[in-house]
Amino acid sequence: MWQQIFLGLLGLCSGTIIASGVAGLLIGLSIIPRYAGITHTADHILLYEDMCFLGIFLGNLFCLFRFPLPLGTPFLLLFGVFSGIFLGGWILALAEVADMFPVFTRRIRLTQGLPLIMPNGVIMMQELQRWIEDEETKRGYVRTKTPLMAKSDLYKISGHWDHYKDGMFVLGDEETDKEVFALRPMTCPFQYYVYKAEQHSYRDLPLRYGETSTLFRNEDSGEMHGLTRVRQFTISEGHLIVRPDQMVKEFKDCIALAQYCLQVLGVEEDVTYHLSKWDPNNREKYIGDAEVWDQTEAHIRQMLEELNIPFTEDVGEAAFYGPKVDINAKNVYGKEDTMITIQWDALLAEQFDMYYIDENGEKQRPYIIHRTSMGCYERTLAWLIEKYAGMFPTWLCPEQVRVIPISEKFHDYAAKVEAQLKENGIRCSVDQRSEKMGYKIREARLARVPYMLIVGAKEEEEGKVSVRSRYLGDEGM
């Protein structure tokens, strides 16, 4: 009996070590990457080895309990080796997009949740930001730019100090320092003071403030991964200051803006809608009376029903100052992440003494809508990478066109084509390497470049290009 157990454990350990060693060697020496035209970073290699080891270990456990001992020993050895090689190749295939299409990277010395956005990722985020800001301007938003930090006094007025302090990066010690600051986890208190800088009439409302905000939230280390959940992020944030009679229409318009953004990105079918409500059994978590909460939740419920939007109701998921509509999507781990949120706030205007002058010359409290049009740029980028596997819509691709001359003799003509494309706002490059045409075309396809323009003698003579697309292949001149 003990001999059988010993042989089984020997097979388990041997299979794991051999398989992870083979997989790590193939990855570390870039044998598979070189064959596939892939260049890996040190971070990827470490990640692959860790994943290989875990997968092989679990596979060997399955094999250990699947086959009787000592018959299981040779199976363990064979299964370990081949599963290691297979899993290593599988992970390489999954990572191909990240390697050929670098968007972000991480370094342990920077700590978790602080991704370094690579040039390709920056281009995509810039395109998203320009599109969102232009669209919001068309819809009557005005832009603000507010500080990245504030004294604790501001957050005490808003209630964040009491209800959200654990999620903030606090700078200073309340007991010893005269002033304590905190990096902002949201923009709302800042935009309230933009509103308060001037007196407003009922005719001025609604006022729609938009800002591309960089925010900071002290997420638990176990909650962070990739670009989906980070400690510093950029968001398409906005706050609408409205009269109570304007609230329903403006809230519906915010939902319409969110749906428009989802449609343009091609992800409208991938989301679910949630009415996030307060928990009446946990009142210390919220501000305001139960009557206000019940009324505002009823308004949102009615709006979603009028818009024929299927939704679920989640108790305890509201912000501390009001209920909200959360638009969620599942990530690759199967967990739902909130992509867009629209919040009904009937309470904070009083805490900040915000008012407008009504038609009778009396001061009245406005309502506030907190909303994102597209949400967090980093999380959206991760979502799009998972959705499209690098084959992004052409308008969003960092490299939209790659010009490929068939030999060095046509480099000048390729450069001329590139210049004309750039003059028309097309992001493009020229592949001037002394490689075979097939290799260049294959690399462009692996990089998910939407269009390849082949230029040679005939193309230069006629002033044209031969077009290859990632979807249709050769499309002729």
Short mmCIF file of C-alpha atoms in Angstrom, two decimals:
data_model
loop_
_atom_site.label_atom_id
_atom_site.label_comp_id
_atom_site.label_asym_id
_atom_site.label_seq_id
_atom_site.Cartn_x
_atom_site.Cartn_y
_atom_site.Cartn_z
CA MET A 1 0.00 0.00 0.00
CA TRP A 2 2.69 2.51 1.02
CA GLN A 3 4.75 1.51 -1.99
CA GLN A 4 1.81 2.29 -4.30
CA ILE A 5 1.28 5.65 -2.67
CA PHE A 6 4.99 6.45 -2.98
CA LEU A 7 5.00 5.53 -6.68
CA GLY A 8 1.90 7.61 -7.26
CA LEU A 9 3.35 10.66 -5.55
CA LEU A 10 6.61 10.15 -7.44
CA GLY A 11 4.70 10.14 -10.71
CA LEU A 12 2.76 13.21 -9.65
CA CYS A 13 5.87 15.21 -8.79
CA SER A 14 7.82 13.97 -11.80
CA GLY A 15 5.04 14.79 -14.22
CA THR A 16 4.58 18.26 -12.78
CA ILE A 17 8.28 19.11 -12.75
CA ILE A 18 8.97 17.74 -16.23
CA ALA A 19 5.91 19.32 -17.80
CA SER A 20 6.37 22.74 -16.23
CA GLY A 21 10.06 22.58 -17.08
CA VAL A 22 9.38 21.80 -20.74
CA ALA A 23 6.68 24.47 -20.96
CA GLY A 24 8.87 27.02 -19.20
CA LEU A 25 11.84 26.17 -21.41
CA LEU A 26 9.82 26.55 -24.60
CA ILE A 27 8.47 29.88 -23.41
CA GLY A 28 11.68 31.16 -21.85
CA LEU A 29 13.77 30.34 -24.92
CA SER A 30 11.03 31.80 -27.13
CA ILE A 31 10.93 28.67 -29.30
CA ILE A 32 7.15 28.81 -29.70
CA PRO A 33 7.03 32.65 -29.76
CA ARG A 34 9.76 32.82 -32.39
CA TYR A 35 7.98 30.30 -34.56
CA ALA A 36 4.75 32.28 -34.24
CA GLY A 37 6.43 35.64 -34.75
CA ILE A 38 5.69 36.70 -31.15
CA THR A 39 7.90 38.63 -28.76
CA HIS A 40 7.20 38.12 -25.06
CA THR A 41 7.94 40.38 -22.11
CA ALA A 42 9.37 39.05 -18.85
CA ASP A 43 5.99 39.58 -17.19
CA HIS A 44 4.31 37.30 -19.72
CA ILE A 45 6.90 34.56 -19.28
CA LEU A 46 6.47 34.52 -15.51
CA LEU A 47 2.70 34.55 -15.86
CA TYR A 48 2.71 31.67 -18.34
CA GLU A 49 5.00 29.56 -16.19
CA ASP A 50 2.80 30.11 -13.14
CA MET A 51 -0.35 29.23 -15.08
CA CYS A 52 1.29 26.19 -16.64
CA PHE A 53 2.44 24.91 -13.27
CA LEU A 54 -1.02 25.36 -11.73
CA GLY A 55 -2.80 23.76 -14.65
CA ILE A 56 -0.41 20.82 -14.79
CA PHE A 57 -0.66 20.25 -11.06
CA LEU A 58 -4.46 20.13 -11.23
CA GLY A 59 -4.29 17.89 -14.26
CA ASN A 60 -1.98 15.51 -12.48
CA LEU A 61 -4.29 15.41 -9.47
CA PHE A 62 -7.08 14.37 -11.79
CA CYS A 63 -4.86 11.68 -13.31
CA LEU A 64 -3.81 10.49 -9.84
CA PHE A 65 -7.37 9.81 -8.79
CA ARG A 66 -8.51 8.63 -12.22
CA PHE A 67 -6.13 5.66 -12.61
CA PRO A 68 -5.35 2.89 -10.05
CA LEU A 69 -1.87 2.84 -8.52
CA PRO A 70 0.79 1.98 -9.60
CA LEU A 71 -0.81 1.90 -13.09
CA GLY A 72 -1.30 5.63 -12.74
CA THR A 73 2.42 6.38 -12.57
CA PRO A 74 3.26 6.15 -16.30
CA PHE A 75 0.03 7.92 -17.12
CA LEU A 76 1.03 10.71 -14.74
CA LEU A 77 4.40 11.12 -16.43
CA LEU A 78 2.97 11.18 -19.96
CA PHE A 79 -0.01 13.30 -19.01
CA GLY A 80 2.22 15.76 -17.20
CA VAL A 81 4.59 16.26 -20.12
CA PHE A 82 1.95 16.59 -22.82
CA SER A 83 -0.41 18.68 -20.72
CA GLY A 84 2.46 21.05 -19.97
CA ILE A 85 3.33 21.48 -23.63
CA PHE A 86 -0.33 21.75 -24.64
CA LEU A 87 -1.22 24.22 -21.91
CA GLY A 88 1.86 26.30 -22.65
CA GLY A 89 0.84 26.54 -26.31
CA TRP A 90 -2.77 27.28 -25.37
CA ILE A 91 -1.76 30.15 -23.12
CA LEU A 92 0.54 31.46 -25.84
CA ALA A 93 -2.41 31.50 -28.22
CA LEU A 94 -4.53 33.40 -25.70
CA ALA A 95 -1.72 35.88 -25.15
CA GLU A 96 -1.05 36.41 -28.85
CA VAL A 97 -3.17 39.54 -28.91
CA ALA A 98 -1.36 41.03 -25.93
CA ASP A 99 2.03 40.29 -27.45
CA MET A 100 1.40 41.41 -31.01
CA PHE A 101 -0.84 44.23 -29.86
CA PRO A 102 0.69 45.63 -26.64
CA VAL A 103 -1.85 47.79 -24.80
CA PHE A 104 -0.66 47.83 -21.19
CA THR A 105 1.91 46.29 -18.89
CA ARG A 106 2.51 46.01 -15.15
CA ARG A 107 5.56 46.16 -12.91
CA ILE A 108 5.56 44.85 -9.36
CA ARG A 109 7.65 47.81 -8.16
CA LEU A 110 4.78 50.14 -9.05
CA THR A 111 2.44 47.98 -6.90
CA GLN A 112 -0.86 46.49 -7.94
CA GLY A 113 -3.61 48.41 -9.67
CA LEU A 114 -1.34 50.93 -11.41
CA PRO A 115 -1.08 49.80 -15.05
CA LEU A 116 1.35 51.38 -17.48
CA ILE A 117 -0.59 52.22 -20.63
CA MET A 118 1.47 51.44 -23.72
CA PRO A 119 1.40 53.63 -26.88
CA ASN A 120 -1.27 51.45 -28.57
CA GLY A 121 -3.48 51.70 -25.49
CA VAL A 122 -3.00 55.45 -25.29
CA ILE A 123 -4.12 55.89 -28.90
CA MET A 124 -7.26 53.88 -28.23
CA MET A 125 -8.05 55.80 -25.04
CA GLN A 126 -7.51 59.11 -26.83
CA GLU A 127 -9.91 58.08 -29.59
CA LEU A 128 -12.52 57.03 -27.04
CA GLN A 129 -12.08 60.25 -25.08
CA ARG A 130 -12.39 62.50 -28.14
CA TRP A 131 -15.48 60.65 -29.29
CA ILE A 132 -17.16 60.79 -25.88
CA GLU A 133 -16.35 64.45 -25.25
CA ASP A 134 -17.58 65.46 -28.72
CA GLU A 135 -20.78 63.48 -28.24
CA GLU A 136 -21.43 65.01 -24.82
CA THR A 137 -20.85 68.50 -26.25
CA LYS A 138 -23.49 67.80 -28.91
CA ARG A 139 -25.88 66.88 -26.09
CA GLY A 140 -25.42 70.11 -24.19
CA TYR A 141 -22.64 69.30 -21.72
CA VAL A 142 -20.06 71.86 -20.64
CA ARG A 143 -16.55 70.76 -19.62
CA THR A 144 -14.90 71.26 -16.25
CA LYS A 145 -11.40 70.53 -14.98
CA THR A 146 -11.06 70.02 -11.24
CA PRO A 147 -8.23 69.10 -8.79
CA LEU A 148 -7.00 65.58 -8.15
CA MET A 149 -7.13 66.05 -4.36
CA ALA A 150 -8.91 68.07 -1.70
CA LYS A 151 -8.90 68.70 2.03
CA SER A 152 -10.83 66.25 4.16
CA ASP A 153 -13.36 69.02 4.91
CA LEU A 154 -14.84 68.63 1.43
CA TYR A 155 -15.41 64.91 1.84
CA LYS A 156 -16.90 65.46 5.30
CA ILE A 157 -19.55 67.73 3.80
CA SER A 158 -20.37 65.25 1.04
CA GLY A 159 -20.49 62.31 3.46
CA HIS A 160 -17.72 60.38 1.74
CA TRP A 161 -15.45 60.75 4.77
CA ASP A 162 -17.95 58.86 6.93
CA HIS A 163 -19.18 56.39 4.32
CA TYR A 164 -16.24 55.85 1.96
CA LYS A 165 -13.04 56.76 3.81
CA ASP A 166 -11.67 53.18 3.74
CA GLY A 167 -11.73 53.31 -0.06
CA MET A 168 -9.76 56.57 -0.26
CA PHE A 169 -6.04 57.39 -0.31
CA VAL A 170 -5.65 59.73 2.68
CA LEU A 171 -2.62 62.03 2.83
CA GLY A 172 -1.77 62.98 6.37
CA ASP A 173 -2.76 62.12 9.94
CA GLU A 174 -5.92 63.63 11.40
CA GLU A 175 -4.48 63.61 14.92
CA THR A 176 -1.14 65.27 14.20
CA ASP A 177 -1.46 67.29 10.97
CA LYS A 178 -3.21 70.64 10.62
CA GLU A 179 -4.53 69.72 7.20
CA VAL A 180 -5.39 66.28 5.89
CA PHE A 181 -5.88 65.73 2.17
CA ALA A 182 -7.21 62.83 0.13
CA LEU A 183 -6.93 61.89 -3.53
CA ARG A 184 -10.36 62.15 -5.05
CA PRO A 185 -12.36 58.94 -5.49
CA MET A 186 -15.04 60.85 -7.39
CA THR A 187 -15.63 64.28 -9.00
CA CYS A 188 -19.08 65.20 -7.71
CA PRO A 189 -18.13 67.52 -4.79
CA PHE A 190 -15.80 69.49 -7.06
CA GLN A 191 -18.43 70.05 -9.74
CA TYR A 192 -20.91 71.13 -7.06
CA TYR A 193 -18.63 74.04 -6.28
CA VAL A 194 -18.43 74.91 -9.97
CA TYR A 195 -22.22 75.20 -9.81
CA LYS A 196 -22.10 77.20 -6.58
CA ALA A 197 -19.63 79.71 -8.06
CA GLU A 198 -22.59 81.53 -9.63
CA GLN A 199 -26.23 82.05 -8.76
CA HIS A 200 -28.63 80.23 -11.06
CA SER A 201 -32.21 80.82 -12.12
CA TYR A 202 -34.72 78.07 -12.89
CA ARG A 203 -34.26 79.10 -16.52
CA ASP A 204 -30.57 78.05 -16.38
CA LEU A 205 -31.41 74.44 -15.58
CA PRO A 206 -30.63 71.77 -16.50
CA LEU A 207 -26.88 72.32 -16.26
CA ARG A 208 -24.87 69.37 -17.55
CA TYR A 209 -21.25 69.21 -16.37
CA GLY A 210 -18.87 66.72 -17.96
CA GLU A 211 -15.26 65.90 -17.13
CA THR A 212 -12.72 63.28 -18.11
CA SER A 213 -11.65 62.56 -14.54
CA THR A 214 -8.69 60.68 -13.12
CA LEU A 215 -9.83 59.03 -9.87
CA PHE A 216 -8.14 57.03 -7.12
CA ARG A 217 -9.68 54.25 -5.07
CA ASN A 218 -7.92 52.07 -2.52
CA GLU A 219 -9.12 48.69 -3.77
CA ASP A 220 -8.21 45.52 -1.88
CA SER A 221 -5.25 43.73 -3.46
CA GLY A 222 -7.29 40.56 -3.93
CA GLU A 223 -9.90 42.43 -5.99
CA MET A 224 -7.54 43.87 -8.60
CA HIS A 225 -6.68 42.30 -11.94
CA GLY A 226 -5.49 43.61 -15.27
CA LEU A 227 -7.28 46.75 -16.43
CA THR A 228 -10.67 45.70 -15.07
CA ARG A 229 -10.14 46.78 -11.46
CA VAL A 230 -7.33 49.23 -10.72
CA ARG A 231 -6.43 51.87 -8.11
CA GLN A 232 -6.05 54.77 -10.54
CA PHE A 233 -8.41 55.11 -13.48
CA THR A 234 -9.96 57.61 -15.87
CA ILE A 235 -13.70 57.97 -16.23
CA SER A 236 -16.19 59.85 -18.43
CA GLU A 237 -17.92 61.44 -15.47
CA GLY A 238 -20.78 63.90 -15.45
CA HIS A 239 -23.23 65.59 -13.08
CA LEU A 240 -26.50 67.14 -14.12
CA ILE A 241 -28.08 69.81 -11.91
CA VAL A 242 -31.79 69.80 -12.67
CA ARG A 243 -35.15 70.98 -11.39
CA PRO A 244 -37.31 68.21 -9.88
CA ASP A 245 -39.74 68.45 -12.82
CA GLN A 246 -36.83 67.84 -15.25
CA MET A 247 -35.43 64.80 -13.44
CA VAL A 248 -37.22 62.00 -15.28
CA LYS A 249 -36.51 63.34 -18.77
CA GLU A 250 -32.84 64.01 -18.03
CA PHE A 251 -32.42 60.59 -16.41
CA LYS A 252 -33.90 58.92 -19.50
CA ASP A 253 -31.57 60.96 -21.69
CA CYS A 254 -28.60 59.68 -19.66
CA ILE A 255 -29.77 56.11 -20.27
CA ALA A 256 -30.11 56.92 -23.99
CA LEU A 257 -26.54 58.28 -24.07
CA ALA A 258 -25.24 55.13 -22.37
CA GLN A 259 -27.12 52.92 -24.85
CA TYR A 260 -25.75 54.94 -27.77
CA CYS A 261 -22.19 54.41 -26.50
CA LEU A 262 -22.79 50.67 -26.12
CA GLN A 263 -24.19 50.45 -29.65
CA VAL A 264 -21.25 52.30 -31.21
CA LEU A 265 -18.82 49.98 -29.41
CA GLY A 266 -20.83 46.95 -30.52
CA VAL A 267 -21.43 45.62 -27.01
CA GLU A 268 -25.09 46.48 -26.39
CA GLU A 269 -26.07 42.79 -26.41
CA ASP A 270 -23.48 41.91 -23.76
CA VAL A 271 -24.87 43.92 -20.85
CA THR A 272 -27.52 43.57 -18.14
CA TYR A 273 -29.38 46.34 -16.33
CA HIS A 274 -29.73 46.55 -12.55
CA LEU A 275 -31.73 48.77 -10.24
CA SER A 276 -29.39 49.13 -7.27
CA LYS A 277 -31.44 49.87 -4.15
CA TRP A 278 -30.70 50.73 -0.55
CA ASP A 279 -30.90 48.19 2.26
CA PRO A 280 -33.49 49.38 4.82
CA ASN A 281 -32.03 46.91 7.33
CA ASN A 282 -28.64 48.64 7.19
CA ARG A 283 -29.60 52.31 7.53
CA GLU A 284 -26.27 53.50 8.93
CA LYS A 285 -24.80 52.89 5.49
CA TYR A 286 -27.01 55.60 3.90
CA ILE A 287 -28.19 59.17 4.37
CA GLY A 288 -31.76 60.42 4.01
CA ASP A 289 -35.22 59.21 5.00
CA ALA A 290 -36.86 55.96 3.93
CA GLU A 291 -39.62 57.90 2.16
CA VAL A 292 -37.12 59.63 -0.15
CA TRP A 293 -35.44 56.32 -0.97
CA ASP A 294 -38.72 54.58 -1.73
CA GLN A 295 -39.88 57.41 -3.99
CA THR A 296 -36.67 57.64 -5.98
CA GLU A 297 -36.45 53.87 -6.43
CA ALA A 298 -40.06 53.85 -7.65
CA HIS A 299 -39.26 56.58 -10.21
CA ILE A 300 -36.31 54.61 -11.62
CA ARG A 301 -38.31 51.39 -11.71
CA GLN A 302 -41.08 53.10 -13.65
CA MET A 303 -38.62 54.63 -16.13
CA LEU A 304 -36.98 51.29 -16.89
CA GLU A 305 -40.39 49.71 -17.42
CA GLU A 306 -41.47 52.55 -19.73
CA LEU A 307 -38.27 52.09 -21.75
CA ASN A 308 -38.92 48.31 -21.97
CA ILE A 309 -35.51 47.56 -20.46
CA PRO A 310 -35.31 44.19 -18.65
CA PHE A 311 -33.66 44.65 -15.25
CA THR A 312 -33.06 43.02 -11.90
CA GLU A 313 -33.27 44.69 -8.51
CA ASP A 314 -30.24 44.46 -6.19
CA VAL A 315 -30.76 45.34 -2.53
CA GLY A 316 -27.82 47.02 -0.79
CA GLU A 317 -26.00 48.09 -3.97
CA ALA A 318 -27.08 51.75 -4.00
CA ALA A 319 -24.69 54.63 -3.39
CA PHE A 320 -24.99 56.04 0.12
CA TYR A 321 -26.88 59.08 -1.22
CA GLY A 322 -29.26 57.51 -3.74
CA PRO A 323 -30.36 54.56 -5.91
CA LYS A 324 -28.90 53.98 -9.35
CA VAL A 325 -29.05 52.09 -12.61
CA ASP A 326 -25.98 49.90 -13.09
CA ILE A 327 -25.18 48.54 -16.55
CA ASN A 328 -23.02 45.45 -16.04
CA ALA A 329 -21.05 43.06 -18.24
CA LYS A 330 -19.36 39.76 -17.46
CA ASN A 331 -15.58 39.57 -17.67
CA VAL A 332 -13.56 36.51 -18.73
CA TYR A 333 -13.69 35.21 -15.16
CA GLY A 334 -17.49 35.12 -15.26
CA LYS A 335 -17.85 37.95 -12.74
CA GLU A 336 -20.04 40.94 -13.51
CA ASP A 337 -18.35 44.34 -13.59
CA THR A 338 -20.23 47.64 -13.60
CA MET A 339 -19.43 49.41 -16.86
CA ILE A 340 -21.83 52.38 -16.67
CA THR A 341 -23.77 53.85 -13.76
CA ILE A 342 -26.53 56.49 -13.56
CA GLN A 343 -27.49 57.67 -10.06
CA TRP A 344 -30.52 59.58 -8.73
CA ASP A 345 -29.49 62.04 -6.00
CA ALA A 346 -32.15 64.01 -4.10
CA LEU A 347 -30.04 64.55 -0.97
CA LEU A 348 -26.56 66.02 -1.51
CA ALA A 349 -27.78 69.39 -2.78
CA GLU A 350 -28.95 70.19 0.73
CA GLN A 351 -25.63 69.18 2.30
CA PHE A 352 -23.79 71.53 -0.07
CA ASP A 353 -26.43 74.26 0.20
CA MET A 354 -27.04 74.21 -3.56
CA TYR A 355 -30.08 76.10 -4.80
CA TYR A 356 -31.66 77.89 -7.75
CA ILE A 357 -34.09 80.78 -7.85
CA ASP A 358 -37.58 79.72 -9.00
CA GLU A 359 -40.14 81.76 -10.93
CA ASN A 360 -41.40 83.29 -7.66
CA GLY A 361 -37.94 84.44 -6.60
CA GLU A 362 -37.64 81.73 -3.94
CA LYS A 363 -34.67 79.47 -3.31
CA GLN A 364 -35.25 75.81 -4.25
CA ARG A 365 -33.11 72.69 -3.99
CA PRO A 366 -32.14 71.09 -7.31
CA TYR A 367 -31.82 67.35 -7.92
CA ILE A 368 -28.57 65.84 -9.17
CA ILE A 369 -27.83 63.02 -11.61
CA HIS A 370 -24.44 61.35 -11.28
CA ARG A 371 -23.62 59.45 -14.46
CA THR A 372 -21.00 58.01 -16.74
CA SER A 373 -21.54 57.90 -20.47
CA MET A 374 -19.09 55.11 -21.22
CA GLY A 375 -17.61 54.47 -17.79
CA CYS A 376 -14.00 53.79 -16.87
CA TYR A 377 -11.66 53.95 -19.86
CA GLU A 378 -9.34 51.23 -18.53
CA ARG A 379 -12.20 48.83 -17.85
CA THR A 380 -13.79 49.59 -21.22
CA LEU A 381 -10.44 48.91 -22.91
CA ALA A 382 -10.21 45.53 -21.16
CA TRP A 383 -13.80 44.78 -22.19
CA LEU A 384 -13.08 45.59 -25.83
CA ILE A 385 -9.90 43.48 -25.84
CA GLU A 386 -11.89 40.49 -24.55
CA LYS A 387 -14.77 41.17 -26.94
CA TYR A 388 -12.79 41.65 -30.15
CA ALA A 389 -9.56 39.70 -29.41
CA GLY A 390 -7.63 42.59 -30.96
CA MET A 391 -9.82 42.92 -34.07
CA PHE A 392 -11.20 46.28 -33.02
CA PRO A 393 -13.42 48.49 -35.18
CA THR A 394 -11.22 50.29 -37.70
CA TRP A 395 -11.85 53.75 -36.20
CA LEU A 396 -10.46 52.53 -32.88
CA CYS A 397 -7.40 50.63 -34.11
CA PRO A 398 -4.04 52.18 -33.21
CA GLU A 399 -2.73 51.13 -36.63
CA GLN A 400 -5.39 51.25 -39.31
CA VAL A 401 -3.28 50.69 -42.41
CA ARG A 402 0.11 49.11 -43.04
CA VAL A 403 1.85 49.85 -46.36
CA ILE A 404 3.99 46.93 -47.55
CA PRO A 405 6.42 47.50 -50.46
CA ILE A 406 7.40 44.30 -52.28
CA SER A 407 11.06 45.39 -52.36
CA GLU A 408 13.38 48.24 -51.40
CA LYS A 409 12.94 49.81 -54.84
CA PHE A 410 9.41 50.89 -53.88
CA HIS A 411 10.15 52.38 -50.45
CA ASP A 412 9.84 55.92 -51.82
CA TYR A 413 6.42 55.23 -53.29
CA ALA A 414 5.34 53.52 -50.05
CA ALA A 415 6.43 56.61 -48.11
CA LYS A 416 4.40 58.80 -50.49
CA VAL A 417 1.29 56.65 -49.90
CA GLU A 418 1.88 56.83 -46.15
CA ALA A 419 2.14 60.63 -46.25
CA GLN A 420 -1.14 60.93 -48.17
CA LEU A 421 -2.91 58.68 -45.68
CA LYS A 422 -1.61 60.62 -42.69
CA GLU A 423 -2.72 63.89 -44.27
CA ASN A 424 -6.24 62.44 -44.22
CA GLY A 425 -6.05 61.41 -40.57
CA ILE A 426 -5.35 57.70 -41.15
CA ARG A 427 -3.01 56.01 -38.66
CA CYS A 428 -0.56 54.04 -40.77
CA SER A 429 3.01 52.80 -41.08
CA VAL A 430 5.37 51.35 -43.70
CA ASP A 431 7.01 47.95 -43.28
CA GLN A 432 10.47 48.55 -44.77
CA ARG A 433 12.12 45.43 -43.38
CA SER A 434 14.03 43.09 -45.69
CA GLU A 435 11.68 40.19 -45.09
CA LYS A 436 9.65 38.01 -47.43
CA MET A 437 6.25 39.37 -48.47
CA GLY A 438 4.43 36.40 -46.99
CA TYR A 439 6.08 36.99 -43.63
CA LYS A 440 5.21 40.70 -43.65
CA ILE A 441 1.58 40.01 -44.54
CA ARG A 442 1.34 37.34 -41.88
CA GLU A 443 2.73 39.68 -39.22
CA ALA A 444 0.28 42.40 -40.22
CA ARG A 445 -2.58 39.91 -39.88
CA LEU A 446 -1.34 38.76 -36.47
CA ALA A 447 -1.20 42.42 -35.42
CA ARG A 448 -4.89 42.73 -36.43
CA VAL A 449 -4.18 45.59 -38.85
CA PRO A 450 -7.47 46.23 -40.71
CA TYR A 451 -5.91 47.03 -44.08
CA MET A 452 -2.64 46.20 -45.84
CA LEU A 453 -1.66 48.16 -48.93
CA ILE A 454 0.78 46.30 -51.21
CA VAL A 455 2.85 48.46 -53.53
CA GLY A 456 5.11 47.39 -56.37
CA ALA A 457 5.95 48.35 -59.95
CA LYS A 458 2.40 48.17 -61.31
CA GLU A 459 0.93 50.09 -58.39
CA GLU A 460 3.57 52.83 -58.65
CA GLU A 461 3.11 53.13 -62.41
CA GLU A 462 -0.68 53.53 -62.09
CA GLY A 463 -0.57 55.56 -58.86
CA LYS A 464 -2.62 52.94 -57.01
CA VAL A 465 -2.27 50.30 -54.29
CA SER A 466 -3.33 46.66 -53.94
CA VAL A 467 -5.60 46.23 -50.94
CA ARG A 468 -5.74 43.31 -48.52
CA SER A 469 -8.15 43.43 -45.59
CA ARG A 470 -8.22 41.30 -42.46
CA TYR A 471 -11.73 40.10 -43.26
CA LEU A 472 -11.87 39.67 -47.06
CA GLY A 473 -8.21 39.10 -47.93
CA ASP A 474 -7.14 40.26 -51.38
CA GLU A 475 -9.51 43.00 -52.61
CA GLY A 476 -7.51 44.01 -55.70
CA MET A 477 -6.30 47.47 -56.76
#
